[in-house]
Amino acid sequence: MRTAADLFLGTVKLGVPEYGFSSTAPVVSFDAQQFLCEAVKLGISRFDTSPRYGNSEEVIGQYIGQASSKPFVASKIDNLAPNNSDTPGLMEKSVNDSLAKLHLSTLDICYLHQNEMEIISDPYIHQGLSLLKEKGLVRQAGASVYSKEECSYAVDCGIFDVIQAPVSVFDLGFYNDFVLNKNPPVTLIARSLLLQGILVNRRQIKGQIKQSDAVLQYLDNLDQLAKEADMSTLDMALAFVYGLSGIDYYIIGTTSLENLKHNIECLKLELPRHIISEIKVLAGTPKQWTNPRNWSLNG
Ligand SMILES: NC(=O)c1ccc[n+]([C@@H]2O[C@H](COP(=O)([O-])OP(=O)(O)OC[C@H]3O[C@@H](n4cnc5c(N)ncnc54)[C@H](OP(=O)(O)O)[C@@H]3O)[C@@H](O)[C@H]2O)c1
């Protein structure tokens, strides 16, 4: 059975509290260090962060500075340009900056935060990733993808050890094409299990997502299934993704200890087979709105 050791805590909200569709308003008195200590007590030993997440790396570094055992940390490199011979040096500087903030000497995973093909296939960036490994600054190289073209390239190119992709009751496209019965030669990490929280925090959908009618209709379908399974839609959604075989780890983003506890408890749940089959049909159908980059009301 899966345990909290299979979860990464997604930490974008440590540095960007307004990110996503939160269950609560940002708490002015939020104590990030206490939250991280309590998360570790619940069995969390892996953190996903990035220089793009405000001061998330510093907050985690402060925790690591006083912790008795070091967690597993994944961070990222951002703001790279294609076809630039300075790239390997810029990548080394970025990782050294992250390591200093995190109070670490090595990153367990270093992702490229940019997903575009021209970035993940760039020879100078590949050279940079190899250099970082040779120097012992990075253990594994990762790609964080948004499209199947990117995922296919990242799985096959032999540069990346780890791939992070969305997998949820909304979107099984990546799972069906690259994980199910495939046994790919990379570690697979599922993210966006709650699609930034829209599953549970629906009030803001109309004002923030262009395809809000389709999203709300889809949520209604999920609610019906959850009713049949006699559980909440949130529990059903998490039990569904936690039950998928072939995924190595899951990222779950929250700054609420209660929500984190709940999300860990859901690791124990099992769904009736017919509910799993019905979700697979719904989630296996491609939908433009499952990529948050398509949500813009102005675009
Ligand atoms: N390109 C990339 O590399 C990339 C892209 C996206 C995300 N990520 C990583 O993945 C992490 C997760 O991000 P995501 O966008 O995929 O979000 P997610 O994990 O699908 O959902 C997070 C949202 O759900 C809410 N939530 C979580 N548990 C809940 C519960 N039990 N009840 C009610 N609400 C709950 C959280 O709010 P509360 O804080 O109120 O619980 C938060 O707003 C990020 O922190 C980041 O580390 C990486």
Short mmCIF file of C-alpha atoms and ligand atoms in Angstrom, two decimals:
data_model
loop_
_atom_site.label_atom_id
_atom_site.label_comp_id
_atom_site.label_asym_id
_atom_site.label_seq_id
_atom_site.Cartn_x
_atom_site.Cartn_y
_atom_site.Cartn_z
CA MET A 1 0.00 0.00 0.00
CA ARG A 2 1.15 3.53 -0.71
CA THR A 3 2.24 5.72 2.22
CA ALA A 4 3.10 9.39 2.87
CA ALA A 5 6.64 8.48 1.72
CA ASP A 6 5.22 8.29 -1.82
CA LEU A 7 4.11 11.93 -1.69
CA PHE A 8 6.03 15.11 -2.50
CA LEU A 9 4.71 18.21 -0.78
CA GLY A 10 4.15 20.80 -3.54
CA THR A 11 5.39 24.08 -2.11
CA VAL A 12 4.38 26.76 -4.59
CA LYS A 13 1.97 28.19 -1.98
CA LEU A 14 4.76 28.63 0.58
CA GLY A 15 6.10 31.44 -1.61
CA VAL A 16 2.97 32.40 -3.59
CA PRO A 17 0.06 32.10 -1.10
CA GLU A 18 -2.57 33.25 -3.62
CA TYR A 19 -1.74 30.40 -6.07
CA GLY A 20 -4.56 28.10 -7.13
CA PHE A 21 -8.10 27.63 -5.82
CA SER A 22 -7.41 27.48 -2.11
CA SER A 23 -9.81 26.01 0.42
CA THR A 24 -9.13 28.97 2.70
CA ALA A 25 -8.08 32.61 2.44
CA PRO A 26 -4.30 33.10 2.99
CA VAL A 27 -3.68 33.08 6.76
CA VAL A 28 -1.76 36.18 7.87
CA SER A 29 -0.28 34.36 10.86
CA PHE A 30 0.67 31.23 8.86
CA ASP A 31 3.79 29.67 10.40
CA ALA A 32 5.59 27.94 7.51
CA GLN A 33 8.26 26.36 9.75
CA GLN A 34 5.68 24.81 12.03
CA PHE A 35 3.74 23.59 8.98
CA LEU A 36 6.84 21.89 7.52
CA CYS A 37 7.74 20.30 10.90
CA GLU A 38 4.19 18.94 11.22
CA ALA A 39 4.19 17.72 7.61
CA VAL A 40 7.39 15.76 8.26
CA LYS A 41 5.81 14.28 11.42
CA LEU A 42 2.97 13.05 9.18
CA GLY A 43 5.53 11.13 7.10
CA ILE A 44 6.29 13.67 4.34
CA SER A 45 9.96 13.41 3.39
CA ARG A 46 9.97 14.93 -0.12
CA PHE A 47 9.52 18.54 -1.20
CA ASP A 48 8.96 19.98 -4.68
CA THR A 49 10.06 23.59 -5.04
CA SER A 50 11.41 26.07 -7.60
CA PRO A 51 13.06 29.48 -7.82
CA ARG A 52 9.76 30.47 -9.51
CA TYR A 53 7.84 29.92 -6.25
CA GLY A 54 8.62 33.21 -4.47
CA ASN A 55 10.69 32.50 -1.34
CA SER A 56 9.69 28.82 -1.13
CA GLU A 57 13.32 27.64 -1.40
CA GLU A 58 14.41 29.92 1.47
CA VAL A 59 11.52 28.71 3.65
CA ILE A 60 12.43 25.08 3.02
CA GLY A 61 16.12 25.91 3.58
CA GLN A 62 15.28 27.41 6.96
CA TYR A 63 13.52 24.18 7.87
CA ILE A 64 16.45 22.05 6.61
CA GLY A 65 18.93 24.19 8.57
CA GLN A 66 17.47 22.98 11.86
CA ALA A 67 16.18 19.53 10.86
CA SER A 68 17.80 16.36 12.22
CA SER A 69 17.44 14.54 8.90
CA LYS A 70 17.52 16.05 5.44
CA PRO A 71 14.45 15.64 3.25
CA PHE A 72 14.56 14.66 -0.44
CA VAL A 73 14.36 17.92 -2.41
CA ALA A 74 13.41 18.57 -6.02
CA SER A 75 13.91 22.09 -7.38
CA LYS A 76 14.09 23.59 -10.85
CA ILE A 77 16.01 25.83 -13.24
CA ASP A 78 14.07 28.63 -14.92
CA ASN A 79 14.58 31.44 -17.44
CA LEU A 80 16.80 29.59 -19.91
CA ALA A 81 17.02 30.59 -23.58
CA PRO A 82 17.61 28.15 -26.43
CA ASN A 83 20.85 27.97 -28.40
CA ASN A 84 23.02 29.92 -25.97
CA SER A 85 26.57 28.75 -25.26
CA ASP A 86 26.47 30.48 -21.83
CA THR A 87 23.68 28.15 -20.71
CA PRO A 88 25.73 25.51 -18.82
CA GLY A 89 27.31 28.25 -16.69
CA LEU A 90 23.94 29.91 -16.06
CA MET A 91 22.49 26.55 -15.02
CA GLU A 92 25.33 25.94 -12.57
CA LYS A 93 24.81 29.40 -11.06
CA SER A 94 21.07 28.78 -10.74
CA VAL A 95 21.58 25.45 -8.95
CA ASN A 96 24.24 26.90 -6.66
CA ASP A 97 21.83 29.72 -5.74
CA SER A 98 19.10 27.16 -4.99
CA LEU A 99 21.47 25.00 -2.93
CA ALA A 100 22.58 28.00 -0.86
CA LYS A 101 18.95 28.91 -0.14
CA LEU A 102 18.04 25.31 0.65
CA HIS A 103 21.11 24.66 2.87
CA LEU A 104 21.96 21.62 0.77
CA SER A 105 25.02 20.49 -1.18
CA THR A 106 23.10 18.46 -3.81
CA LEU A 107 19.64 18.62 -5.38
CA ASP A 108 17.99 15.19 -5.47
CA ILE A 109 16.09 16.18 -8.62
CA CYS A 110 16.76 19.20 -10.80
CA TYR A 111 13.93 19.85 -13.27
CA LEU A 112 13.85 22.27 -16.14
CA HIS A 113 10.92 24.48 -15.13
CA GLN A 114 10.35 25.43 -18.76
CA ASN A 115 8.54 22.74 -20.69
CA GLU A 116 8.84 24.02 -24.28
CA MET A 117 10.42 21.67 -26.83
CA GLU A 118 13.07 24.24 -27.80
CA ILE A 119 14.22 24.21 -24.16
CA ILE A 120 14.00 20.53 -23.23
CA SER A 121 15.74 19.48 -26.47
CA ASP A 122 18.44 22.18 -26.46
CA PRO A 123 21.99 20.70 -26.69
CA TYR A 124 23.50 23.40 -24.41
CA ILE A 125 20.86 22.64 -21.77
CA HIS A 126 21.61 18.90 -22.05
CA GLN A 127 25.30 19.75 -21.65
CA GLY A 128 24.41 21.80 -18.55
CA LEU A 129 22.46 18.92 -16.99
CA SER A 130 25.39 16.52 -17.57
CA LEU A 131 27.83 19.03 -16.07
CA LEU A 132 25.65 19.48 -12.97
CA LYS A 133 25.60 15.71 -12.44
CA GLU A 134 29.37 15.39 -13.02
CA LYS A 135 30.00 18.07 -10.41
CA GLY A 136 27.72 16.30 -7.92
CA LEU A 137 25.38 19.30 -7.68
CA VAL A 138 22.41 17.30 -8.98
CA ARG A 139 21.54 13.61 -8.62
CA GLN A 140 18.77 13.32 -11.21
CA ALA A 141 17.63 15.48 -14.14
CA GLY A 142 13.93 16.08 -14.65
CA ALA A 143 11.46 17.46 -17.19
CA SER A 144 8.08 18.86 -16.18
CA VAL A 145 5.79 18.51 -19.19
CA TYR A 146 2.48 19.92 -20.43
CA SER A 147 2.09 18.29 -23.85
CA LYS A 148 2.37 14.77 -25.22
CA GLU A 149 5.05 15.87 -27.68
CA GLU A 150 7.16 17.11 -24.75
CA CYS A 151 6.47 13.96 -22.73
CA SER A 152 7.35 11.66 -25.63
CA TYR A 153 10.62 13.49 -26.23
CA ALA A 154 11.52 13.56 -22.51
CA VAL A 155 10.87 9.82 -22.10
CA ASP A 156 12.87 8.81 -25.19
CA CYS A 157 15.83 11.22 -25.33
CA GLY A 158 17.88 9.54 -22.59
CA ILE A 159 18.70 12.85 -20.83
CA PHE A 160 15.99 12.86 -18.19
CA ASP A 161 15.78 10.49 -15.20
CA VAL A 162 12.47 11.88 -13.95
CA ILE A 163 9.31 13.17 -15.63
CA GLN A 164 6.61 15.16 -13.90
CA ALA A 165 3.22 15.28 -15.64
CA PRO A 166 -0.43 15.97 -14.75
CA VAL A 167 -2.51 12.93 -13.77
CA SER A 168 -5.98 13.31 -12.32
CA VAL A 169 -9.68 12.49 -12.53
CA PHE A 170 -9.74 15.26 -15.13
CA ASP A 171 -6.90 14.10 -17.34
CA LEU A 172 -5.55 10.60 -17.93
CA GLY A 173 -4.00 11.43 -21.32
CA PHE A 174 -0.37 11.29 -20.15
CA TYR A 175 -1.02 8.24 -18.00
CA ASN A 176 -2.68 6.30 -20.81
CA ASP A 177 -0.05 7.17 -23.41
CA PHE A 178 3.17 6.95 -21.41
CA VAL A 179 2.60 4.92 -18.23
CA LEU A 180 -0.15 2.32 -18.63
CA ASN A 181 1.46 -1.00 -19.69
CA LYS A 182 4.56 0.92 -20.84
CA ASN A 183 7.13 0.60 -18.03
CA PRO A 184 9.12 3.65 -19.29
CA PRO A 185 12.81 3.95 -18.31
CA VAL A 186 12.21 7.04 -16.13
CA THR A 187 10.74 7.85 -12.71
CA LEU A 188 7.18 9.14 -13.14
CA ILE A 189 5.81 11.78 -10.81
CA ALA A 190 2.15 12.75 -11.03
CA ARG A 191 1.17 16.36 -10.33
CA SER A 192 -2.00 18.48 -10.39
CA LEU A 193 -4.06 15.75 -8.70
CA LEU A 194 -6.68 18.39 -7.82
CA LEU A 195 -6.00 20.67 -10.82
CA GLN A 196 -4.93 23.57 -8.58
CA GLY A 197 -7.87 22.89 -6.27
CA ILE A 198 -10.80 23.43 -8.69
CA LEU A 199 -12.21 20.10 -7.62
CA VAL A 200 -12.88 21.29 -4.10
CA ASN A 201 -12.88 25.05 -4.30
CA ARG A 202 -15.40 25.88 -6.98
CA ARG A 203 -16.52 29.39 -6.14
CA GLN A 204 -13.85 31.08 -8.23
CA ILE A 205 -14.20 28.93 -11.35
CA LYS A 206 -16.63 31.26 -13.18
CA GLY A 207 -14.39 34.29 -12.66
CA GLN A 208 -11.09 32.61 -13.52
CA ILE A 209 -11.61 29.92 -16.14
CA LYS A 210 -12.74 30.68 -19.67
CA GLN A 211 -14.28 27.21 -20.10
CA SER A 212 -16.12 27.41 -16.73
CA ASP A 213 -19.39 25.88 -18.02
CA ALA A 214 -17.61 22.76 -19.28
CA VAL A 215 -15.60 22.51 -16.07
CA LEU A 216 -18.68 22.80 -13.84
CA GLN A 217 -20.56 20.24 -15.96
CA TYR A 218 -17.63 17.84 -15.60
CA LEU A 219 -17.55 18.40 -11.85
CA ASP A 220 -21.27 17.53 -11.72
CA ASN A 221 -20.48 14.22 -13.43
CA LEU A 222 -17.77 13.50 -10.86
CA ASP A 223 -20.14 14.41 -8.02
CA GLN A 224 -22.66 11.85 -9.33
CA LEU A 225 -20.01 9.13 -9.39
CA ALA A 226 -18.82 10.05 -5.89
CA LYS A 227 -22.41 9.80 -4.68
CA GLU A 228 -22.64 6.31 -6.16
CA ALA A 229 -19.38 5.38 -4.41
CA ASP A 230 -20.72 6.90 -1.18
CA MET A 231 -17.74 9.18 -0.67
CA SER A 232 -16.81 12.81 -1.21
CA THR A 233 -15.65 13.88 -4.68
CA LEU A 234 -12.27 14.85 -3.20
CA ASP A 235 -11.77 11.41 -1.62
CA MET A 236 -12.82 9.70 -4.82
CA ALA A 237 -10.44 11.82 -6.90
CA LEU A 238 -7.45 11.12 -4.67
CA ALA A 239 -8.25 7.41 -4.22
CA PHE A 240 -8.47 7.13 -8.01
CA VAL A 241 -5.01 8.57 -8.76
CA TYR A 242 -3.36 6.89 -5.77
CA GLY A 243 -4.66 3.57 -7.11
CA LEU A 244 -3.10 3.89 -10.58
CA SER A 245 -0.23 1.46 -11.12
CA GLY A 246 3.08 2.53 -12.64
CA ILE A 247 3.29 5.96 -11.01
CA ASP A 248 6.29 6.31 -8.72
CA TYR A 249 5.35 9.41 -6.70
CA TYR A 250 2.62 12.05 -6.37
CA ILE A 251 2.89 15.79 -5.72
CA ILE A 252 0.18 17.26 -3.56
CA GLY A 253 0.08 21.01 -3.02
CA THR A 254 -1.30 22.49 0.19
CA THR A 255 -0.38 24.81 3.03
CA SER A 256 -3.17 23.47 5.23
CA LEU A 257 -2.15 20.84 7.76
CA GLU A 258 -5.72 19.58 7.98
CA ASN A 259 -5.89 19.15 4.20
CA LEU A 260 -2.51 17.44 4.13
CA LYS A 261 -3.63 14.99 6.84
CA HIS A 262 -6.77 14.30 4.88
CA ASN A 263 -4.87 13.78 1.61
CA ILE A 264 -2.58 11.29 3.37
CA GLU A 265 -5.56 9.46 4.92
CA CYS A 266 -6.98 9.02 1.40
CA LEU A 267 -4.00 6.74 0.59
CA LYS A 268 -5.93 4.02 2.45
CA LEU A 269 -9.11 4.30 0.38
CA GLU A 270 -10.17 1.86 -2.31
CA LEU A 271 -12.75 2.53 -5.01
CA PRO A 272 -15.31 0.08 -6.41
CA ARG A 273 -14.16 -1.28 -9.77
CA HIS A 274 -17.09 0.12 -11.74
CA ILE A 275 -16.37 3.63 -10.42
CA ILE A 276 -12.74 3.31 -11.49
CA SER A 277 -13.87 2.24 -14.97
CA GLU A 278 -16.28 5.16 -15.27
CA ILE A 279 -13.65 7.69 -14.19
CA LYS A 280 -11.21 6.21 -16.70
CA VAL A 281 -13.69 6.91 -19.50
CA LEU A 282 -14.36 10.50 -18.36
CA ALA A 283 -10.70 11.33 -17.68
CA GLY A 284 -9.44 9.60 -20.83
CA THR A 285 -11.40 11.97 -23.09
CA PRO A 286 -9.18 14.92 -24.16
CA LYS A 287 -10.33 18.33 -22.88
CA GLN A 288 -8.74 21.66 -23.66
CA TRP A 289 -9.38 23.07 -20.15
CA THR A 290 -7.31 20.46 -18.27
CA ASN A 291 -4.23 22.58 -19.05
CA PRO A 292 -4.36 25.70 -16.81
CA ARG A 293 -2.44 27.58 -19.49
CA ASN A 294 -5.65 27.55 -21.55
CA TRP A 295 -7.81 29.10 -18.79
CA SER A 296 -7.15 32.77 -19.54
CA LEU A 297 -10.39 34.76 -19.84
CA ASN A 298 -8.64 37.20 -22.17
CA GLY A 299 -7.12 34.67 -24.56
N1 LIG B 1 5.60 22.97 -14.11
C1 LIG B 1 5.75 22.49 -12.89
O1 LIG B 1 6.84 22.06 -12.54
C2 LIG B 1 4.59 22.46 -11.95
C3 LIG B 1 3.34 22.91 -12.37
C4 LIG B 1 2.28 22.86 -11.47
C5 LIG B 1 2.51 22.39 -10.19
N2 LIG B 1 3.73 21.95 -9.80
C6 LIG B 1 3.99 21.42 -8.42
O2 LIG B 1 2.84 20.71 -8.04
C7 LIG B 1 2.33 21.26 -6.81
C8 LIG B 1 0.83 21.15 -6.83
O3 LIG B 1 0.29 22.11 -7.71
P1 LIG B 1 -1.01 21.88 -8.55
O4 LIG B 1 -1.22 23.04 -9.39
O5 LIG B 1 -0.81 20.67 -9.27
O6 LIG B 1 -2.11 21.80 -7.39
P2 LIG B 1 -2.90 20.54 -6.76
O7 LIG B 1 -1.97 19.74 -5.90
O8 LIG B 1 -3.67 19.87 -7.81
O9 LIG B 1 -3.94 21.36 -5.85
C9 LIG B 1 -3.50 22.26 -4.89
C10 LIG B 1 -4.68 23.08 -4.42
O10 LIG B 1 -5.65 22.23 -3.85
C11 LIG B 1 -6.02 22.67 -2.53
N3 LIG B 1 -6.16 21.48 -1.68
C12 LIG B 1 -5.25 20.50 -1.45
N4 LIG B 1 -5.75 19.56 -0.63
C13 LIG B 1 -7.01 19.96 -0.33
C14 LIG B 1 -8.05 19.42 0.49
N5 LIG B 1 -7.88 18.27 1.17
N6 LIG B 1 -9.22 20.09 0.58
C15 LIG B 1 -9.39 21.25 -0.08
N7 LIG B 1 -8.45 21.83 -0.88
C16 LIG B 1 -7.27 21.18 -0.99
C17 LIG B 1 -4.86 23.55 -2.07
O11 LIG B 1 -5.34 24.57 -1.23
P3 LIG B 1 -5.03 24.55 0.37
O12 LIG B 1 -3.63 25.08 0.52
O13 LIG B 1 -6.07 25.43 0.89
O14 LIG B 1 -5.14 23.13 0.83
C18 LIG B 1 -4.28 24.10 -3.37
O15 LIG B 1 -4.89 25.35 -3.68
C19 LIG B 1 2.86 22.67 -6.75
O16 LIG B 1 2.97 23.14 -5.42
C20 LIG B 1 4.21 22.50 -7.38
O17 LIG B 1 5.13 22.02 -6.40
C21 LIG B 1 4.78 21.97 -10.67
#
